Amino acid sequence: MSADEISIIFAIQDVGADVDAIRGLRAPTHFGRPNWDRVFPSIAENHPDTDVGVTLPNKFFCGPSVLSRTLHTMSNKYSSPKGTCFFFGKENF
């Protein structure tokens, strides 16, 4: 059985359910990579004129370098000097 077929089965079981079929949580499980070109504008729309990602000590990501580069690129792409500003910080061990 392919991953797509499994996803379809879980999606069908999830329709109208109060909890996710995989994790048992109220939030649904989303398969695959996030669509960052939808995620970042949505955050900007919901948090206008906000600095996003600013924490002490300005670190919010620790993970694979490929994902780090993608998030850094998207943070720069969707930052606006007159609107939402995304700050990207990472930490390497």
Coordinates of C-alpha atoms in Angstrom, one line a residue:
M1 CA 0.0 0.0 0.0
S2 CA 1.4 3.4 -1.0
A3 CA 1.8 6.4 1.3
D4 CA -0.9 8.2 -0.7
E5 CA -3.3 5.3 -0.2
I6 CA -2.7 5.3 3.5
S7 CA -3.2 9.1 3.7
I8 CA -6.6 8.7 1.9
I9 CA -7.7 6.0 4.3
F10 CA -6.8 8.1 7.3
A11 CA -8.5 11.2 5.7
I12 CA -11.7 9.2 5.2
Q13 CA -11.7 7.9 8.8
D14 CA -11.1 11.5 10.0
V15 CA -14.0 13.1 8.3
G16 CA -16.3 14.6 11.0
A17 CA -14.2 13.0 13.8
D18 CA -13.6 15.0 17.0
V19 CA -10.0 13.7 17.2
D20 CA -7.2 12.8 14.8
A21 CA -7.1 9.1 13.8
I22 CA -3.4 8.9 14.2
R23 CA -2.5 10.9 17.3
G24 CA -5.8 11.2 19.1
L25 CA -5.5 15.0 19.3
R26 CA -8.1 17.6 18.2
A27 CA -5.7 19.0 15.6
P28 CA -5.5 17.0 12.4
T29 CA -2.3 15.4 11.2
H30 CA -1.0 16.9 7.9
F31 CA 1.2 14.7 5.8
G32 CA 4.2 15.9 3.7
R33 CA 6.0 19.2 3.8
P34 CA 4.3 22.4 4.8
N35 CA 3.4 24.8 2.0
W36 CA 5.5 27.7 3.4
D37 CA 4.1 30.0 0.8
R38 CA 0.8 29.6 2.5
V39 CA 2.0 29.4 6.1
F40 CA 4.0 32.6 6.2
P41 CA 1.4 34.9 4.6
S42 CA -1.2 33.5 6.9
I43 CA 0.9 34.3 9.9
A44 CA 1.5 37.8 8.6
E45 CA -2.2 38.3 8.0
N46 CA -3.1 37.2 11.5
H47 CA -0.3 39.2 13.2
P48 CA 0.0 42.4 11.3
D49 CA 2.7 44.9 12.4
T50 CA 4.3 42.2 14.6
D51 CA 7.9 41.0 15.0
V52 CA 7.6 37.2 14.6
G53 CA 10.3 34.8 15.9
V54 CA 11.9 37.2 18.4
T55 CA 12.8 35.4 21.5
L56 CA 15.6 35.5 23.9
P57 CA 18.3 34.6 23.0
N58 CA 16.9 35.1 19.5
K59 CA 16.9 31.4 18.7
F60 CA 13.9 29.4 17.6
F61 CA 15.1 26.7 15.3
C62 CA 17.4 23.7 15.9
G63 CA 17.2 21.1 13.2
P64 CA 18.3 20.0 9.7
S65 CA 20.3 22.5 7.7
V66 CA 18.0 22.1 4.6
L67 CA 15.0 23.1 6.6
S68 CA 17.0 25.9 8.3
R69 CA 17.8 27.4 4.9
T70 CA 14.2 27.2 3.7
L71 CA 12.9 28.9 6.8
H72 CA 15.5 31.6 6.6
T73 CA 14.7 32.3 3.0
M74 CA 10.9 32.4 3.7
S75 CA 11.5 34.7 6.7
N76 CA 13.3 37.1 4.5
K77 CA 10.8 36.7 1.6
Y78 CA 7.7 37.5 3.8
S79 CA 9.1 40.2 6.0
S80 CA 7.8 43.7 5.3
P81 CA 9.4 46.9 6.7
K82 CA 5.9 48.3 7.1
G83 CA 4.2 45.2 8.4
T84 CA 5.0 41.8 9.8
C85 CA 8.8 41.2 10.2
F86 CA 10.0 37.6 10.5
F87 CA 13.3 37.1 12.4
F88 CA 15.1 33.8 11.9
G89 CA 17.4 32.5 14.5
K90 CA 19.0 29.1 14.7
E91 CA 21.1 27.1 17.0
N92 CA 23.6 24.4 16.2
F93 CA 25.0 21.9 18.6

